[in-house]
Short mmCIF file of C-alpha atoms and ligand atoms in Angstrom, two decimals:
data_model
loop_
_atom_site.label_atom_id
_atom_site.label_comp_id
_atom_site.label_asym_id
_atom_site.label_seq_id
_atom_site.Cartn_x
_atom_site.Cartn_y
_atom_site.Cartn_z
CA MET A 1 -19.34 -10.79 9.66
CA THR A 2 -17.49 -14.04 8.88
CA SER A 3 -13.68 -14.27 9.28
CA ASP A 4 -12.92 -14.97 5.61
CA LEU A 5 -14.01 -11.64 4.11
CA LEU A 6 -10.91 -9.76 4.53
CA ARG A 7 -8.51 -10.43 1.49
CA LEU A 8 -5.40 -8.93 0.21
CA THR A 9 -4.54 -8.90 -3.58
CA VAL A 10 -1.30 -7.86 -4.75
CA LEU A 11 -1.39 -5.98 -8.00
CA GLY A 12 2.47 -5.29 -8.31
CA SER A 13 5.31 -5.52 -6.15
CA ALA A 14 8.31 -4.42 -7.89
CA THR A 15 10.93 -1.48 -7.05
CA PRO A 16 11.97 1.14 -7.99
CA TYR A 17 10.13 0.31 -11.38
CA ALA A 18 7.86 -1.94 -13.14
CA SER A 19 9.36 -5.31 -14.49
CA VAL A 20 7.80 -7.15 -17.55
CA ASP A 21 5.42 -9.01 -15.36
CA ASN A 22 5.40 -7.19 -12.24
CA PRO A 23 3.75 -3.58 -11.63
CA CYS A 24 5.36 -1.47 -9.27
CA SER A 25 3.57 -1.36 -5.51
CA GLY A 26 -0.23 -1.62 -5.45
CA TYR A 27 -3.08 -4.12 -3.64
CA LEU A 28 -6.57 -4.44 -3.36
CA VAL A 29 -7.89 -4.94 -0.12
CA SER A 30 -11.12 -6.29 -0.17
CA GLY A 31 -13.78 -7.18 3.17
CA GLY A 32 -17.29 -8.19 2.47
CA ASP A 33 -18.28 -5.83 -0.12
CA THR A 34 -15.83 -3.13 0.55
CA ARG A 35 -12.82 -2.46 -2.25
CA VAL A 36 -9.89 -0.27 -1.43
CA TRP A 37 -6.85 0.22 -3.83
CA VAL A 38 -3.95 0.59 -1.41
CA ASP A 39 -1.23 2.31 -3.41
CA ALA A 40 -1.50 3.14 -7.13
CA GLY A 41 2.16 2.47 -8.32
CA SER A 42 2.98 2.35 -12.22
CA GLY A 43 1.17 -0.47 -13.83
CA THR A 44 -1.37 -1.36 -11.16
CA LEU A 45 -4.58 0.50 -12.78
CA ALA A 46 -4.55 -2.28 -15.27
CA ARG A 47 -4.14 -5.00 -13.07
CA LEU A 48 -6.95 -3.36 -10.64
CA GLN A 49 -9.39 -3.73 -13.44
CA ARG A 50 -9.05 -7.58 -13.41
CA HIS A 51 -11.12 -7.41 -10.25
CA VAL A 52 -13.04 -4.27 -9.95
CA ARG A 53 -13.95 -1.05 -12.00
CA LEU A 54 -12.67 2.32 -10.49
CA ASP A 55 -16.22 3.60 -9.88
CA GLU A 56 -16.73 0.47 -7.58
CA LEU A 57 -13.93 1.49 -5.04
CA ASP A 58 -14.73 2.47 -1.79
CA ALA A 59 -11.69 4.41 -1.05
CA ILE A 60 -7.97 4.97 -2.71
CA TRP A 61 -5.04 5.10 0.06
CA ILE A 62 -1.79 5.89 -0.84
CA SER A 63 1.57 5.37 1.48
CA HIS A 64 3.77 8.10 -0.02
CA LEU A 65 4.03 10.15 -3.14
CA HIS A 66 7.08 8.48 -4.61
CA ALA A 67 6.24 7.32 -8.04
CA ASP A 68 6.49 3.49 -7.69
CA HIS A 69 3.49 4.18 -5.22
CA SER A 70 1.40 6.59 -6.44
CA ALA A 71 1.80 6.92 -10.77
CA ASP A 72 -1.09 5.48 -11.45
CA LEU A 73 -3.26 8.12 -9.65
CA LEU A 74 -2.47 10.12 -12.63
CA THR A 75 -4.39 7.94 -15.19
CA ALA A 76 -7.08 7.10 -12.73
CA TYR A 77 -7.72 10.84 -12.87
CA TYR A 78 -8.33 10.55 -17.00
CA ALA A 79 -10.37 7.29 -16.41
CA ALA A 80 -12.73 9.03 -13.58
CA LEU A 81 -13.55 12.58 -15.67
CA TYR A 82 -12.76 11.70 -19.23
CA ALA A 83 -13.57 8.22 -20.03
CA ASP A 84 -16.37 5.56 -19.78
CA ILE A 85 -16.43 5.59 -15.91
CA ARG A 86 -19.19 7.77 -14.53
CA LEU A 87 -18.75 8.40 -10.90
CA THR A 88 -21.62 9.11 -8.79
CA ALA A 89 -19.12 10.85 -6.19
CA PRO A 90 -15.77 11.77 -6.08
CA ILE A 91 -13.58 8.35 -4.93
CA PRO A 92 -12.28 8.82 -1.48
CA LEU A 93 -8.62 9.28 -1.64
CA TYR A 94 -6.35 9.09 1.36
CA GLY A 95 -2.59 10.28 0.90
CA PRO A 96 0.00 12.57 2.40
CA PRO A 97 -0.60 16.10 3.02
CA GLY A 98 -0.24 17.98 -0.24
CA ILE A 99 -1.39 15.01 -2.24
CA ALA A 100 -3.97 17.03 -3.88
CA ASP A 101 -1.61 20.08 -4.88
CA ARG A 102 0.62 17.32 -6.60
CA LEU A 103 -2.01 15.89 -8.70
CA ALA A 104 -3.32 19.25 -9.38
CA HIS A 105 0.10 20.70 -10.58
CA PHE A 106 0.91 17.60 -12.53
CA LEU A 107 -2.49 17.49 -14.30
CA THR A 108 -3.63 20.75 -14.87
CA ASN A 109 -0.91 22.84 -15.44
CA THR A 110 -2.12 25.15 -12.42
CA ALA A 111 -2.42 25.00 -8.82
CA THR A 112 -6.17 24.39 -9.56
CA ARG A 113 -7.92 21.71 -7.58
CA SER A 114 -11.43 21.72 -8.66
CA PRO A 115 -10.88 19.32 -11.53
CA ILE A 116 -8.78 17.24 -9.08
CA GLU A 117 -11.59 17.08 -6.58
CA SER A 118 -14.18 16.17 -9.10
CA ALA A 119 -12.53 12.82 -9.17
CA PHE A 120 -11.05 12.43 -5.91
CA ALA A 121 -12.62 13.49 -2.45
CA VAL A 122 -9.37 13.96 -1.03
CA GLY A 123 -8.21 13.30 2.58
CA GLU A 124 -4.95 14.46 4.13
CA LEU A 125 -3.40 11.53 6.37
CA HIS A 126 -1.77 12.11 9.59
CA ASP A 127 -0.45 10.24 12.65
CA GLY A 128 -3.00 8.21 14.10
CA HIS A 129 -5.81 9.29 10.91
CA ARG A 130 -8.93 6.84 11.09
CA ALA A 131 -11.36 6.52 8.34
CA ARG A 132 -14.32 4.19 7.65
CA ALA A 133 -14.44 2.67 4.27
CA GLY A 134 -17.58 0.52 4.09
CA ALA A 135 -16.87 -2.63 5.92
CA LEU A 136 -13.20 -1.77 6.71
CA THR A 137 -11.77 0.64 9.39
CA LEU A 138 -8.50 2.22 8.18
CA THR A 139 -5.82 3.56 10.77
CA SER A 140 -2.68 5.24 9.39
CA ARG A 141 0.65 6.12 11.24
CA SER A 142 3.54 8.06 9.94
CA VAL A 143 6.86 6.24 9.32
CA ARG A 144 10.21 6.99 8.64
CA HIS A 145 11.22 7.26 5.00
CA GLY A 146 12.91 10.43 4.41
CA MET A 147 9.70 12.15 3.20
CA PRO A 148 5.88 12.38 4.51
CA ALA A 149 4.94 8.19 4.54
CA PHE A 150 2.22 6.19 6.09
CA ALA A 151 1.32 2.86 7.27
CA LEU A 152 -1.95 1.41 7.10
CA ARG A 153 -3.58 -1.03 9.38
CA VAL A 154 -6.99 -2.40 7.87
CA GLU A 155 -9.26 -4.16 10.33
CA THR A 156 -12.76 -5.89 10.06
CA GLU A 157 -14.42 -7.00 13.27
CA ASP A 158 -12.01 -9.77 13.92
CA ARG A 159 -9.03 -9.69 11.11
CA SER A 160 -6.55 -7.21 10.76
CA LEU A 161 -3.67 -6.67 7.90
CA VAL A 162 -1.10 -4.13 8.58
CA TYR A 163 0.99 -2.56 5.40
CA SER A 164 4.52 -1.16 5.93
CA GLY A 165 4.34 1.35 3.04
CA ASP A 166 8.43 2.23 2.62
CA THR A 167 9.96 2.89 5.75
CA ALA A 168 13.13 2.00 7.87
CA PRO A 169 12.18 -0.12 10.81
CA CYS A 170 10.35 2.30 13.40
CA PRO A 171 7.97 1.98 16.56
CA ALA A 172 4.95 3.39 14.92
CA LEU A 173 5.20 0.28 12.60
CA THR A 174 5.56 -1.94 15.20
CA ASP A 175 2.83 -0.02 17.60
CA LEU A 176 0.50 -0.31 14.22
CA ALA A 177 1.13 -3.73 13.66
CA ASP A 178 0.54 -5.32 17.08
CA GLY A 179 -0.93 -8.62 16.82
CA CYS A 180 -2.18 -8.36 13.40
CA ASP A 181 -3.14 -11.43 11.38
CA VAL A 182 -1.06 -10.23 8.22
CA LEU A 183 2.12 -7.93 8.00
CA LEU A 184 2.61 -7.04 4.52
CA CYS A 185 6.19 -5.48 4.84
CA GLU A 186 8.64 -3.92 2.32
CA ALA A 187 11.89 -5.44 2.03
CA GLU A 188 13.79 -3.20 -0.17
CA SER A 189 17.25 -3.42 0.94
CA ASP A 190 19.98 -5.99 0.82
CA ARG A 191 22.08 -4.43 3.19
CA ALA A 192 21.28 -1.63 5.81
CA PRO A 193 23.21 1.55 5.69
CA ALA A 194 24.01 3.62 8.92
CA ALA A 195 20.76 3.70 10.94
CA GLU A 196 20.46 7.69 10.23
CA GLU A 197 20.30 7.01 6.67
CA GLN A 198 18.05 4.12 6.56
CA VAL A 199 14.65 4.53 4.74
CA HIS A 200 14.00 0.91 4.01
CA HIS A 201 13.57 -2.64 5.76
CA THR A 202 16.04 -5.61 4.95
CA PRO A 203 14.58 -8.84 4.93
CA GLU A 204 16.22 -9.46 8.40
CA ASP A 205 14.24 -5.98 9.76
CA ALA A 206 11.05 -7.34 8.13
CA GLY A 207 11.30 -10.48 10.34
CA ASP A 208 12.50 -8.59 13.33
CA THR A 209 9.25 -6.04 12.90
CA ALA A 210 6.97 -9.25 12.56
CA ARG A 211 8.40 -10.60 15.78
CA SER A 212 8.38 -7.82 17.72
CA ALA A 213 4.83 -6.75 16.75
CA GLY A 214 3.53 -10.29 17.56
CA ALA A 215 2.16 -10.84 13.43
CA LYS A 216 0.83 -14.25 13.10
CA ARG A 217 2.06 -13.91 9.39
CA LEU A 218 4.52 -11.98 7.43
CA ILE A 219 4.26 -11.51 3.59
CA VAL A 220 7.42 -9.71 2.27
CA THR A 221 7.06 -7.27 -0.30
CA HIS A 222 8.52 -4.19 -2.31
CA VAL A 223 11.94 -6.77 -2.78
CA GLY A 224 14.50 -4.64 -4.13
CA PRO A 225 16.25 -5.19 -7.58
CA PHE A 226 19.48 -6.69 -5.46
CA LEU A 227 17.40 -9.52 -3.81
CA THR A 228 15.29 -12.33 -5.10
CA PRO A 229 12.11 -13.20 -3.49
CA ARG A 230 13.36 -16.32 -2.12
CA GLN A 231 16.14 -15.09 -0.69
CA ALA A 232 14.12 -12.06 0.93
CA VAL A 233 11.79 -15.02 2.52
CA SER A 234 15.13 -17.13 3.34
CA ARG A 235 16.55 -13.93 5.29
CA ALA A 236 13.34 -12.82 6.98
CA SER A 237 12.98 -16.39 8.51
CA THR A 238 16.34 -16.14 10.17
CA ARG A 239 14.64 -13.70 12.54
CA PHE A 240 10.42 -14.71 12.51
CA ASP A 241 9.43 -18.26 13.12
CA GLY A 242 5.67 -17.75 11.74
CA PRO A 243 4.75 -18.17 8.16
CA ILE A 244 6.54 -16.07 5.58
CA ASP A 245 5.54 -15.72 1.84
CA TYR A 246 6.64 -13.24 -0.93
CA ALA A 247 3.86 -10.87 -2.21
CA ALA A 248 3.92 -11.99 -5.98
CA PRO A 249 1.67 -10.31 -8.25
CA GLY A 250 -1.35 -11.84 -8.92
CA THR A 251 -1.59 -13.49 -5.48
CA THR A 252 -4.84 -13.22 -3.51
CA PHE A 253 -4.45 -13.76 0.39
CA PRO A 254 -6.69 -14.54 2.64
CA VAL A 255 -6.34 -13.12 6.09
CA GLU A 256 -7.10 -15.56 8.73
ZN1 ZN B 1 9.42 5.14 -1.11
#
């Protein structure tokens, strides 16, 4: 396995709704022949198809069930069952507890889960959940977003990428990101509310999390409507000395 195999492609990073040129949160993470769709925010299914067909995915991983991270699962379901896609097996789908029931209620008007499970092989996440997707190992930690929410570490034999999902700063994220090559961290908030009410990072928080974890590189994403990407990167750089980028839609970052 060579070291340049792990790649992050930003399908979208807008919050809390898609803009003209930026879908909501979604990423394609690839390593070798393995492709994982990480978060399925509004507009990301269209962008995903520039790179991979749904039936070529090895897994889908969903951080939490806010619509800006999961809404395109609804149309992916139609694609998987009622269109030109012919799945040889349901697509492995990892997400928060209750994800299958939530999809079933929206898509079938009943709690009957069987059509959902024809499209997706659902695995519910828990703190410390580990799964194998082809060449990649996926480790999930429960994080602090005021609802069931998870962060993700994707590893090959020698490279690692950590994605915060949506969360306030928390020890589980810092632990998960320990020594990672790339930390993809949200920077939603322009200012921090009281600690007990905080459910997102500020750019300074993203820099702090990257520094505390010993991440080699930081990519800020999910930059809220009251910040510009340039401000987010600049403010994060006051707390983290390593390279910092913004998760601009359409960008592919090799993890090296
Ligand atoms: Zn959220």
